Amino acid sequence: MLNELSIKNFAIIDELHLSFSEGLNVISGETGAGKSIIVGAVSLLLGDRATTEMIRSQADAATVEAVFDISDNKPLQARVAAMGFPESDELIIRRVISHAGKNKAFINGQAATLMNLSAVSELLINICGQHEHQVILNAENHIDILDEFGDCMVQRTEYEEIYNRYQQTKSEIDRLRSLSRSREEKADLYKFQLKEIQDIHPHPAEDITLADEKKVLVNAQRLTDYAHRAFDLLYGDQDSAMVKLKEVGNQIREIKKIDASLNIADADMESSVIALQEAALTLRDYMKNIYFDESRLAAIDDRLELLNRLKRKHGGTLEAVLNRKQEIEESLKTVFSLEEELERLNREQDKIKEHLKQSADKLSQKRQGAAKRLEDAVDREIRALNMPHASFYVNFRKSLDEVSESFGPKGIDDIEFYLSANKGEEARSLNKVASGGELSRIILALKNVLSRTGSVSSIVFDEVDNGIGGAVAEIVGRKLKEVSANHQVICITHLPQIACFGEKHLHVSKKVVKGRTITSVNELDEDRQIEEISRMLGGVHVTETTREHAREMLNNSRSYQLNKTGERRC
């Protein structure tokens, strides 16, 4: 329940503090005084988008804050706690709109997001105004209204879970079919590319190995010359390194005969001789193996050309060619395995579809029962609202598309509310037959019916009196009183027939102070309530006769009795 509302620097409101009570709270005042601005301020607390245009002229920021009593709202307490906000029997929501662009929201003193506010508002308060009219008229919302009334959400959630699995499986089948078609179209190209690579049969780093071999073949004569000269210098010439090394060894031995202190071991000299001999033998064998093979050189050139052709087609390196070969092989394997996977998914989809059909039928049957109860309940309400020959219908239109399945995200039912406003008239959709006054009464009737099962603790009615007056207005006042037996009701009205039923009456007025328009709200005692209802009855000139009429309306409203099941004494 909304206990207190504080507004500062919002639109034409300088600063306001309002207190509300249980039951029916009425807000009245001249047109343009700021009544609907109060509703707009409440909407901000429920997560509506804020703009800097909402800030009062010459102010830096606007602030809206509300205190709600949620001590009896256990589901809301649980949701607030689950979102991580401090737990309390009171819920304090605050919005700050700044020209600096740093708009802020708080729940129980802790920073919150607009998503947090929206989640809280679902269980906190409902505003029934022009937007609500649009919601009621939009046939897409009718199935949600029926499900809420009929307590169908458990079955609907079960259906949605199966439906989501069905859609996921269907999407995967579509994806694999598309992939299969795409890959089948490319399969011939893949097979051609794979055959070309397989026919050439490249090996890792083969191009580097062949390039090195070609370099040797092209330079065979030079390599032979270099090796022959090195062999002669080392071993073959009369003054070769080997001859000179042996002479060095003889000289060292002679020195050591005279001076044994020379530290050159004979073994070291011997190992050097052996090493040079091995090097000479290696050069000799190397020369024997060097020869120019013209046919081998041509074969290498041909092979390198094949490899380079593959490299140009598949990434520029032999490694890229081999990677591409693996990719093509995997793609071809997938083409062949897709059919098997598609068969498996089709079997799975058939099973899910059977479960989906059972769940959809179960949900539809429950809706059929709920629809009959809703029709009866709304019919009683609208006939009590001076529409004695009106009939309300919940029209079921199942999707029978021969091409696609009839399963939708909310079931197999296509539901729209119909109304026959007068006797003998054909029932038509609400947005085609309802006048302003009829629509207001239908919405009130639906609200009264749904309020008995709804979870919100407070309902705000803005412009519920649109298009009605006289005896109908009094009936609407009584219905609002009935709704207030189950919920706190805040009603903005221009009609005295409705205002007289208020348990708390707030009057909104505006005046100019020092060149600035200021809106104020005052709670009316009985005398001022009589004056306000007299003003609503008589306009500018209020007479004593008008006041007597106002007193009579108040007395009659207070004698109206309702029992605890919806007929509450007041």
PDB file of C-alpha atoms in Angstrom, residues 46-310:
ATOM      1  CA  LEU A  46       7.650   2.113 -11.267  1.00  0.00           C
ATOM      2  CA  GLY A  47      10.408   2.284 -13.889  1.00  0.00           C
ATOM      3  CA  ASP A  48       9.113   4.683 -16.568  1.00  0.00           C
ATOM      4  CA  ARG A  49      11.800   6.513 -18.555  1.00  0.00           C
ATOM      5  CA  ALA A  50      12.772   9.958 -17.293  1.00  0.00           C
ATOM      6  CA  THR A  51      13.706  13.054 -19.315  1.00  0.00           C
ATOM      7  CA  THR A  52      15.150  16.409 -18.256  1.00  0.00           C
ATOM      8  CA  GLU A  53      11.938  18.044 -19.543  1.00  0.00           C
ATOM      9  CA  MET A  54      10.280  16.707 -16.384  1.00  0.00           C
ATOM     10  CA  ILE A  55      12.459  18.963 -14.196  1.00  0.00           C
ATOM     11  CA  ARG A  56      10.771  22.172 -13.029  1.00  0.00           C
ATOM     12  CA  SER A  57      12.057  25.319 -14.738  1.00  0.00           C
ATOM     13  CA  GLN A  58      15.151  26.857 -13.082  1.00  0.00           C
ATOM     14  CA  ALA A  59      15.702  23.729 -10.944  1.00  0.00           C
ATOM     15  CA  ASP A  60      18.790  21.528 -11.200  1.00  0.00           C
ATOM     16  CA  ALA A  61      17.081  18.229 -10.387  1.00  0.00           C
ATOM     17  CA  ALA A  62      13.696  16.655  -9.694  1.00  0.00           C
ATOM     18  CA  THR A  63      13.086  14.126  -6.935  1.00  0.00           C
ATOM     19  CA  VAL A  64      10.208  11.687  -6.410  1.00  0.00           C
ATOM     20  CA  GLU A  65      10.060   9.429  -3.368  1.00  0.00           C
ATOM     21  CA  ALA A  66       7.398   7.042  -2.069  1.00  0.00           C
ATOM     22  CA  VAL A  67       6.972   4.925   1.033  1.00  0.00           C
ATOM     23  CA  PHE A  68       4.995   1.687   0.670  1.00  0.00           C
ATOM     24  CA  ASP A  69       3.762  -0.642   3.393  1.00  0.00           C
ATOM     25  CA  ILE A  70       4.561  -4.177   2.193  1.00  0.00           C
ATOM     26  CA  SER A  71       4.207  -5.982   5.510  1.00  0.00           C
ATOM     27  CA  ASP A  72       1.346  -8.130   4.104  1.00  0.00           C
ATOM     28  CA  ASN A  73       2.907  -8.638   0.676  1.00  0.00           C
ATOM     29  CA  LYS A  74       5.142 -11.689   1.179  1.00  0.00           C
ATOM     30  CA  PRO A  75       5.813 -12.317  -2.542  1.00  0.00           C
ATOM     31  CA  LEU A  76       7.065  -8.738  -2.924  1.00  0.00           C
ATOM     32  CA  GLN A  77       9.228  -9.015   0.186  1.00  0.00           C
ATOM     33  CA  ALA A  78      10.774 -12.173  -1.243  1.00  0.00           C
ATOM     34  CA  ARG A  79      11.435 -10.496  -4.610  1.00  0.00           C
ATOM     35  CA  VAL A  80      13.052  -7.446  -2.978  1.00  0.00           C
ATOM     36  CA  ALA A  81      15.292  -9.713  -0.895  1.00  0.00           C
ATOM     37  CA  ALA A  82      16.189 -11.866  -3.921  1.00  0.00           C
ATOM     38  CA  MET A  83      17.358  -8.739  -5.758  1.00  0.00           C
ATOM     39  CA  GLY A  84      19.732  -7.970  -2.884  1.00  0.00           C
ATOM     40  CA  PHE A  85      17.997  -4.955  -1.327  1.00  0.00           C
ATOM     41  CA  PRO A  86      17.611  -4.467   2.455  1.00  0.00           C
ATOM     42  CA  GLU A  87      14.591  -6.290   3.852  1.00  0.00           C
ATOM     43  CA  SER A  88      11.902  -4.315   5.673  1.00  0.00           C
ATOM     44  CA  ASP A  89       8.140  -4.049   6.123  1.00  0.00           C
ATOM     45  CA  GLU A  90       8.473  -0.707   4.353  1.00  0.00           C
ATOM     46  CA  LEU A  91       9.629  -0.199   0.773  1.00  0.00           C
ATOM     47  CA  ILE A  92      11.135   3.194  -0.021  1.00  0.00           C
ATOM     48  CA  ILE A  93      11.662   4.032  -3.694  1.00  0.00           C
ATOM     49  CA  ARG A  94      13.350   7.256  -4.835  1.00  0.00           C
ATOM     50  CA  ARG A  95      14.101   8.648  -8.321  1.00  0.00           C
ATOM     51  CA  VAL A  96      16.355  11.626  -9.006  1.00  0.00           C
ATOM     52  CA  ILE A  97      16.348  13.312 -12.438  1.00  0.00           C
ATOM     53  CA  SER A  98      19.247  15.673 -13.084  1.00  0.00           C
ATOM     54  CA  HIS A  99      20.151  18.109 -15.863  1.00  0.00           C
ATOM     55  CA  ALA A 100      23.653  16.681 -15.587  1.00  0.00           C
ATOM     56  CA  GLY A 101      22.268  13.450 -17.020  1.00  0.00           C
ATOM     57  CA  LYS A 102      23.038  11.400 -13.909  1.00  0.00           C
ATOM     58  CA  ASN A 103      19.556  10.029 -13.244  1.00  0.00           C
ATOM     59  CA  LYS A 104      19.480   7.759 -10.202  1.00  0.00           C
ATOM     60  CA  ALA A 105      17.093   5.271  -8.614  1.00  0.00           C
ATOM     61  CA  PHE A 106      17.136   3.834  -5.104  1.00  0.00           C
ATOM     62  CA  ILE A 107      15.299   1.005  -3.331  1.00  0.00           C
ATOM     63  CA  ASN A 108      15.529   1.144   0.461  1.00  0.00           C
ATOM     64  CA  GLY A 109      18.490   3.498   0.150  1.00  0.00           C
ATOM     65  CA  GLN A 110      20.458   1.254  -2.204  1.00  0.00           C
ATOM     66  CA  ALA A 111      21.157   2.103  -5.861  1.00  0.00           C
ATOM     67  CA  ALA A 112      18.779   0.325  -8.251  1.00  0.00           C
ATOM     68  CA  THR A 113      18.177  -0.068 -11.986  1.00  0.00           C
ATOM     69  CA  LEU A 114      15.023   0.613 -13.991  1.00  0.00           C
ATOM     70  CA  MET A 115      14.723  -3.158 -14.421  1.00  0.00           C
ATOM     71  CA  ASN A 116      14.672  -3.483 -10.615  1.00  0.00           C
ATOM     72  CA  LEU A 117      11.887  -0.897 -10.390  1.00  0.00           C
ATOM     73  CA  SER A 118       9.842  -2.650 -13.073  1.00  0.00           C
ATOM     74  CA  ALA A 119      10.244  -6.009 -11.337  1.00  0.00           C
ATOM     75  CA  VAL A 120       9.067  -4.508  -8.035  1.00  0.00           C
ATOM     76  CA  SER A 121       6.134  -2.639  -9.585  1.00  0.00           C
ATOM     77  CA  GLU A 122       4.600  -5.863 -10.936  1.00  0.00           C
ATOM     78  CA  LEU A 123       3.689  -6.804  -7.351  1.00  0.00           C
ATOM     79  CA  LEU A 124       3.332  -3.309  -5.952  1.00  0.00           C
ATOM     80  CA  ILE A 125       1.008  -0.987  -7.849  1.00  0.00           C
ATOM     81  CA  ASN A 126      -0.922  -0.787 -11.118  1.00  0.00           C
ATOM     82  CA  ILE A 127      -1.818   2.435 -12.920  1.00  0.00           C
ATOM     83  CA  CYS A 128      -5.046   2.275 -14.907  1.00  0.00           C
ATOM     84  CA  GLY A 129      -5.173   5.225 -17.288  1.00  0.00           C
ATOM     85  CA  GLN A 130      -4.956   5.887 -21.017  1.00  0.00           C
ATOM     86  CA  HIS A 131      -2.147   3.349 -21.303  1.00  0.00           C
ATOM     87  CA  GLU A 132      -4.368   0.754 -19.623  1.00  0.00           C
ATOM     88  CA  HIS A 133      -7.074   1.502 -22.178  1.00  0.00           C
ATOM     89  CA  GLN A 134      -4.568   0.743 -24.925  1.00  0.00           C
ATOM     90  CA  VAL A 135      -3.549  -2.487 -23.194  1.00  0.00           C
ATOM     91  CA  ILE A 136      -7.169  -3.633 -22.953  1.00  0.00           C
ATOM     92  CA  LEU A 137      -7.890  -2.737 -26.578  1.00  0.00           C
ATOM     93  CA  ASN A 138      -4.795  -4.553 -27.861  1.00  0.00           C
ATOM     94  CA  ALA A 139      -5.938  -8.114 -28.596  1.00  0.00           C
ATOM     95  CA  GLU A 140      -2.373  -9.395 -28.138  1.00  0.00           C
ATOM     96  CA  ASN A 141      -2.726  -8.774 -24.389  1.00  0.00           C
ATOM     97  CA  HIS A 142      -6.059 -10.570 -23.972  1.00  0.00           C
ATOM     98  CA  ILE A 143      -4.497 -14.002 -23.595  1.00  0.00           C
ATOM     99  CA  ASP A 144      -2.296 -12.677 -20.762  1.00  0.00           C
ATOM    100  CA  ILE A 145      -5.304 -11.168 -18.991  1.00  0.00           C
ATOM    101  CA  LEU A 146      -7.204 -14.465 -19.276  1.00  0.00           C
ATOM    102  CA  ASP A 147      -4.240 -16.487 -18.016  1.00  0.00           C
ATOM    103  CA  GLU A 148      -3.812 -14.186 -15.031  1.00  0.00           C
ATOM    104  CA  PHE A 149      -7.485 -14.437 -14.172  1.00  0.00           C
ATOM    105  CA  GLY A 150      -7.692 -18.193 -14.730  1.00  0.00           C
ATOM    106  CA  ASP A 151      -4.536 -19.025 -12.764  1.00  0.00           C
ATOM    107  CA  CYS A 152      -3.114 -20.649 -15.894  1.00  0.00           C
ATOM    108  CA  MET A 153       0.488 -19.477 -15.465  1.00  0.00           C
ATOM    109  CA  VAL A 154       1.792 -22.780 -14.028  1.00  0.00           C
ATOM    110  CA  GLN A 155       0.511 -24.727 -17.056  1.00  0.00           C
ATOM    111  CA  ARG A 156       1.669 -21.937 -19.361  1.00  0.00           C
ATOM    112  CA  THR A 157       5.186 -22.029 -17.915  1.00  0.00           C
ATOM    113  CA  GLU A 158       5.293 -25.803 -18.407  1.00  0.00           C
ATOM    114  CA  TYR A 159       4.130 -25.351 -22.007  1.00  0.00           C
ATOM    115  CA  GLU A 160       6.696 -22.590 -22.646  1.00  0.00           C
ATOM    116  CA  GLU A 161       9.542 -24.816 -21.454  1.00  0.00           C
ATOM    117  CA  ILE A 162       8.515 -27.582 -23.889  1.00  0.00           C
ATOM    118  CA  TYR A 163       7.860 -25.012 -26.634  1.00  0.00           C
ATOM    119  CA  ASN A 164      11.337 -23.528 -26.201  1.00  0.00           C
ATOM    120  CA  ARG A 165      12.904 -27.011 -26.491  1.00  0.00           C
ATOM    121  CA  TYR A 166      10.795 -27.643 -29.586  1.00  0.00           C
ATOM    122  CA  GLN A 167      11.894 -24.349 -31.138  1.00  0.00           C
ATOM    123  CA  GLN A 168      15.551 -25.002 -30.311  1.00  0.00           C
ATOM    124  CA  THR A 169      15.375 -28.434 -31.931  1.00  0.00           C
ATOM    125  CA  LYS A 170      13.553 -26.994 -34.940  1.00  0.00           C
ATOM    126  CA  SER A 171      16.164 -24.252 -35.305  1.00  0.00           C
ATOM    127  CA  GLU A 172      18.966 -26.789 -35.136  1.00  0.00           C
ATOM    128  CA  ILE A 173      17.266 -28.937 -37.791  1.00  0.00           C
ATOM    129  CA  ASP A 174      16.840 -25.883 -40.024  1.00  0.00           C
ATOM    130  CA  ARG A 175      20.473 -24.936 -39.477  1.00  0.00           C
ATOM    131  CA  LEU A 176      21.728 -28.425 -40.325  1.00  0.00           C
ATOM    132  CA  ARG A 177      19.492 -28.622 -43.383  1.00  0.00           C
ATOM    133  CA  SER A 178      20.796 -25.291 -44.605  1.00  0.00           C
ATOM    134  CA  LEU A 179      24.337 -26.385 -43.860  1.00  0.00           C
ATOM    135  CA  SER A 180      23.755 -29.685 -45.629  1.00  0.00           C
ATOM    136  CA  ARG A 181      22.423 -27.951 -48.729  1.00  0.00           C
ATOM    137  CA  SER A 182      25.297 -25.506 -48.700  1.00  0.00           C
ATOM    138  CA  ARG A 183      27.903 -28.198 -48.262  1.00  0.00           C
ATOM    139  CA  GLU A 184      26.364 -30.484 -50.822  1.00  0.00           C
ATOM    140  CA  GLU A 185      26.588 -27.639 -53.311  1.00  0.00           C
ATOM    141  CA  LYS A 186      30.249 -27.253 -52.424  1.00  0.00           C
ATOM    142  CA  ALA A 187      30.965 -30.976 -52.205  1.00  0.00           C
ATOM    143  CA  ASP A 188      32.017 -31.279 -55.866  1.00  0.00           C
ATOM    144  CA  LEU A 189      34.438 -28.387 -55.454  1.00  0.00           C
ATOM    145  CA  TYR A 190      35.757 -29.909 -52.230  1.00  0.00           C
ATOM    146  CA  LYS A 191      36.240 -33.282 -53.948  1.00  0.00           C
ATOM    147  CA  PHE A 192      38.086 -31.647 -56.874  1.00  0.00           C
ATOM    148  CA  GLN A 193      40.375 -29.683 -54.545  1.00  0.00           C
ATOM    149  CA  LEU A 194      41.036 -32.720 -52.382  1.00  0.00           C
ATOM    150  CA  LYS A 195      41.835 -34.918 -55.399  1.00  0.00           C
ATOM    151  CA  GLU A 196      44.275 -32.326 -56.718  1.00  0.00           C
ATOM    152  CA  ILE A 197      46.107 -32.196 -53.389  1.00  0.00           C
ATOM    153  CA  GLN A 198      46.019 -35.978 -52.981  1.00  0.00           C
ATOM    154  CA  ASP A 199      47.343 -36.536 -56.540  1.00  0.00           C
ATOM    155  CA  ILE A 200      50.314 -34.233 -55.912  1.00  0.00           C
ATOM    156  CA  HIS A 201      50.661 -35.661 -52.395  1.00  0.00           C
ATOM    157  CA  PRO A 202      52.855 -32.973 -50.837  1.00  0.00           C
ATOM    158  CA  HIS A 203      54.933 -33.660 -47.718  1.00  0.00           C
ATOM    159  CA  PRO A 204      55.727 -31.230 -44.933  1.00  0.00           C
ATOM    160  CA  ALA A 205      58.631 -28.888 -45.892  1.00  0.00           C
ATOM    161  CA  GLU A 206      59.062 -30.792 -49.173  1.00  0.00           C
ATOM    162  CA  ASP A 207      59.478 -27.538 -51.116  1.00  0.00           C
ATOM    163  CA  ILE A 208      62.355 -26.466 -48.874  1.00  0.00           C
ATOM    164  CA  THR A 209      64.101 -29.837 -49.259  1.00  0.00           C
ATOM    165  CA  LEU A 210      63.742 -29.763 -53.044  1.00  0.00           C
ATOM    166  CA  ALA A 211      64.969 -26.168 -53.239  1.00  0.00           C
ATOM    167  CA  ASP A 212      68.101 -27.153 -51.320  1.00  0.00           C
ATOM    168  CA  GLU A 213      68.684 -30.140 -53.641  1.00  0.00           C
ATOM    169  CA  LYS A 214      68.239 -27.950 -56.728  1.00  0.00           C
ATOM    170  CA  LYS A 215      70.771 -25.502 -55.389  1.00  0.00           C
ATOM    171  CA  VAL A 216      73.325 -28.307 -55.113  1.00  0.00           C
ATOM    172  CA  LEU A 217      72.647 -29.628 -58.636  1.00  0.00           C
ATOM    173  CA  VAL A 218      72.901 -26.192 -60.239  1.00  0.00           C
ATOM    174  CA  ASN A 219      76.248 -25.577 -58.483  1.00  0.00           C
ATOM    175  CA  ALA A 220      77.689 -29.128 -58.946  1.00  0.00           C
ATOM    176  CA  GLN A 221      80.822 -28.041 -60.849  1.00  0.00           C
ATOM    177  CA  ARG A 222      81.704 -25.270 -58.421  1.00  0.00           C
ATOM    178  CA  LEU A 223      81.198 -27.597 -55.460  1.00  0.00           C
ATOM    179  CA  THR A 224      83.504 -30.187 -57.097  1.00  0.00           C
ATOM    180  CA  ASP A 225      86.185 -27.541 -57.695  1.00  0.00           C
ATOM    181  CA  TYR A 226      85.963 -26.273 -54.119  1.00  0.00           C
ATOM    182  CA  ALA A 227      86.178 -29.783 -52.671  1.00  0.00           C
ATOM    183  CA  HIS A 228      89.110 -30.839 -54.925  1.00  0.00           C
ATOM    184  CA  ARG A 229      91.114 -27.728 -54.010  1.00  0.00           C
ATOM    185  CA  ALA A 230      90.389 -28.222 -50.300  1.00  0.00           C
ATOM    186  CA  PHE A 231      91.510 -31.880 -50.534  1.00  0.00           C
ATOM    187  CA  ASP A 232      94.779 -30.920 -52.249  1.00  0.00           C
ATOM    188  CA  LEU A 233      95.563 -28.225 -49.705  1.00  0.00           C
ATOM    189  CA  LEU A 234      94.845 -30.579 -46.885  1.00  0.00           C
ATOM    190  CA  TYR A 235      96.318 -33.866 -48.185  1.00  0.00           C
ATOM    191  CA  GLY A 236      97.083 -34.148 -51.909  1.00  0.00           C
ATOM    192  CA  ASP A 237      99.846 -31.545 -52.553  1.00  0.00           C
ATOM    193  CA  GLN A 238     103.561 -32.173 -51.766  1.00  0.00           C
ATOM    194  CA  ASP A 239     103.439 -29.267 -49.317  1.00  0.00           C
ATOM    195  CA  SER A 240      99.956 -30.050 -48.005  1.00  0.00           C
ATOM    196  CA  ALA A 241      98.816 -29.324 -44.499  1.00  0.00           C
ATOM    197  CA  MET A 242      99.331 -32.965 -43.555  1.00  0.00           C
ATOM    198  CA  VAL A 243     103.029 -32.874 -44.664  1.00  0.00           C
ATOM    199  CA  LYS A 244     103.579 -29.646 -42.791  1.00  0.00           C
ATOM    200  CA  LEU A 245     101.824 -30.946 -39.703  1.00  0.00           C
ATOM    201  CA  LYS A 246     104.055 -34.045 -39.644  1.00  0.00           C
ATOM    202  CA  GLU A 247     107.100 -31.781 -39.935  1.00  0.00           C
ATOM    203  CA  VAL A 248     105.759 -29.724 -37.027  1.00  0.00           C
ATOM    204  CA  GLY A 249     105.494 -32.895 -34.991  1.00  0.00           C
ATOM    205  CA  ASN A 250     109.142 -33.843 -35.758  1.00  0.00           C
ATOM    206  CA  GLN A 251     110.359 -30.400 -34.669  1.00  0.00           C
ATOM    207  CA  ILE A 252     108.419 -30.577 -31.402  1.00  0.00           C
ATOM    208  CA  ARG A 253     109.930 -33.961 -30.580  1.00  0.00           C
ATOM    209  CA  GLU A 254     113.453 -32.615 -31.170  1.00  0.00           C
ATOM    210  CA  ILE A 255     112.746 -29.683 -28.826  1.00  0.00           C
ATOM    211  CA  LYS A 256     111.511 -32.004 -26.103  1.00  0.00           C
ATOM    212  CA  LYS A 257     114.715 -34.107 -26.355  1.00  0.00           C
ATOM    213  CA  ILE A 258     116.599 -31.025 -25.269  1.00  0.00           C
ATOM    214  CA  ASP A 259     113.943 -29.221 -23.160  1.00  0.00           C
ATOM    215  CA  ALA A 260     111.266 -31.431 -21.650  1.00  0.00           C
ATOM    216  CA  SER A 261     109.430 -28.387 -20.280  1.00  0.00           C
ATOM    217  CA  LEU A 262     107.588 -27.833 -23.609  1.00  0.00           C
ATOM    218  CA  ASN A 263     103.993 -28.615 -22.736  1.00  0.00           C
ATOM    219  CA  ILE A 264     102.686 -30.115 -26.029  1.00  0.00           C
ATOM    220  CA  ALA A 265     101.543 -33.706 -25.739  1.00  0.00           C
ATOM    221  CA  ASP A 266     102.276 -36.169 -28.494  1.00  0.00           C
ATOM    222  CA  ALA A 267      98.704 -37.388 -28.239  1.00  0.00           C
ATOM    223  CA  ASP A 268      97.421 -33.920 -29.110  1.00  0.00           C
ATOM    224  CA  MET A 269      99.519 -33.849 -32.230  1.00  0.00           C
ATOM    225  CA  GLU A 270      98.378 -37.346 -33.154  1.00  0.00           C
ATOM    226  CA  SER A 271      94.688 -36.412 -32.739  1.00  0.00           C
ATOM    227  CA  SER A 272      95.174 -33.366 -34.975  1.00  0.00           C
ATOM    228  CA  VAL A 273      96.725 -35.558 -37.672  1.00  0.00           C
ATOM    229  CA  ILE A 274      93.857 -38.037 -37.400  1.00  0.00           C
ATOM    230  CA  ALA A 275      91.260 -35.227 -37.599  1.00  0.00           C
ATOM    231  CA  LEU A 276      92.850 -33.811 -40.734  1.00  0.00           C
ATOM    232  CA  GLN A 277      93.033 -37.252 -42.293  1.00  0.00           C
ATOM    233  CA  GLU A 278      89.300 -37.812 -41.629  1.00  0.00           C
ATOM    234  CA  ALA A 279      88.460 -34.408 -43.108  1.00  0.00           C
ATOM    235  CA  ALA A 280      90.522 -35.274 -46.207  1.00  0.00           C
ATOM    236  CA  LEU A 281      88.717 -38.605 -46.611  1.00  0.00           C
ATOM    237  CA  THR A 282      85.315 -36.878 -46.204  1.00  0.00           C
ATOM    238  CA  LEU A 283      86.231 -34.376 -48.947  1.00  0.00           C
ATOM    239  CA  ARG A 284      87.325 -37.226 -51.214  1.00  0.00           C
ATOM    240  CA  ASP A 285      84.052 -39.099 -50.721  1.00  0.00           C
ATOM    241  CA  TYR A 286      82.056 -35.857 -51.159  1.00  0.00           C
ATOM    242  CA  MET A 287      83.715 -35.278 -54.562  1.00  0.00           C
ATOM    243  CA  LYS A 288      82.819 -38.758 -55.690  1.00  0.00           C
ATOM    244  CA  ASN A 289      79.131 -38.142 -54.929  1.00  0.00           C
ATOM    245  CA  ILE A 290      78.867 -34.789 -56.642  1.00  0.00           C
ATOM    246  CA  TYR A 291      77.544 -35.028 -60.163  1.00  0.00           C
ATOM    247  CA  PHE A 292      75.224 -33.000 -62.366  1.00  0.00           C
ATOM    248  CA  ASP A 293      71.982 -34.867 -63.213  1.00  0.00           C
ATOM    249  CA  GLU A 294      70.020 -32.918 -65.789  1.00  0.00           C
ATOM    250  CA  SER A 295      67.005 -35.210 -65.619  1.00  0.00           C
ATOM    251  CA  ARG A 296      66.887 -34.926 -61.807  1.00  0.00           C
ATOM    252  CA  LEU A 297      67.041 -31.121 -62.049  1.00  0.00           C
ATOM    253  CA  ALA A 298      64.129 -31.131 -64.502  1.00  0.00           C
ATOM    254  CA  ALA A 299      62.156 -33.434 -62.207  1.00  0.00           C
ATOM    255  CA  ILE A 300      62.760 -31.088 -59.275  1.00  0.00           C
ATOM    256  CA  ASP A 301      61.609 -28.092 -61.295  1.00  0.00           C
ATOM    257  CA  ASP A 302      58.455 -29.914 -62.312  1.00  0.00           C
ATOM    258  CA  ARG A 303      57.736 -30.943 -58.737  1.00  0.00           C
ATOM    259  CA  LEU A 304      58.344 -27.451 -57.385  1.00  0.00           C
ATOM    260  CA  GLU A 305      55.961 -26.030 -59.989  1.00  0.00           C
ATOM    261  CA  LEU A 306      53.213 -28.420 -58.828  1.00  0.00           C
ATOM    262  CA  LEU A 307      53.830 -27.501 -55.206  1.00  0.00           C
ATOM    263  CA  ASN A 308      53.880 -23.776 -55.979  1.00  0.00           C
ATOM    264  CA  ARG A 309      50.587 -24.100 -57.849  1.00  0.00           C
ATOM    265  CA  LEU A 310      49.019 -25.629 -54.738  1.00  0.00           C
TER     266      LEU A 310
END
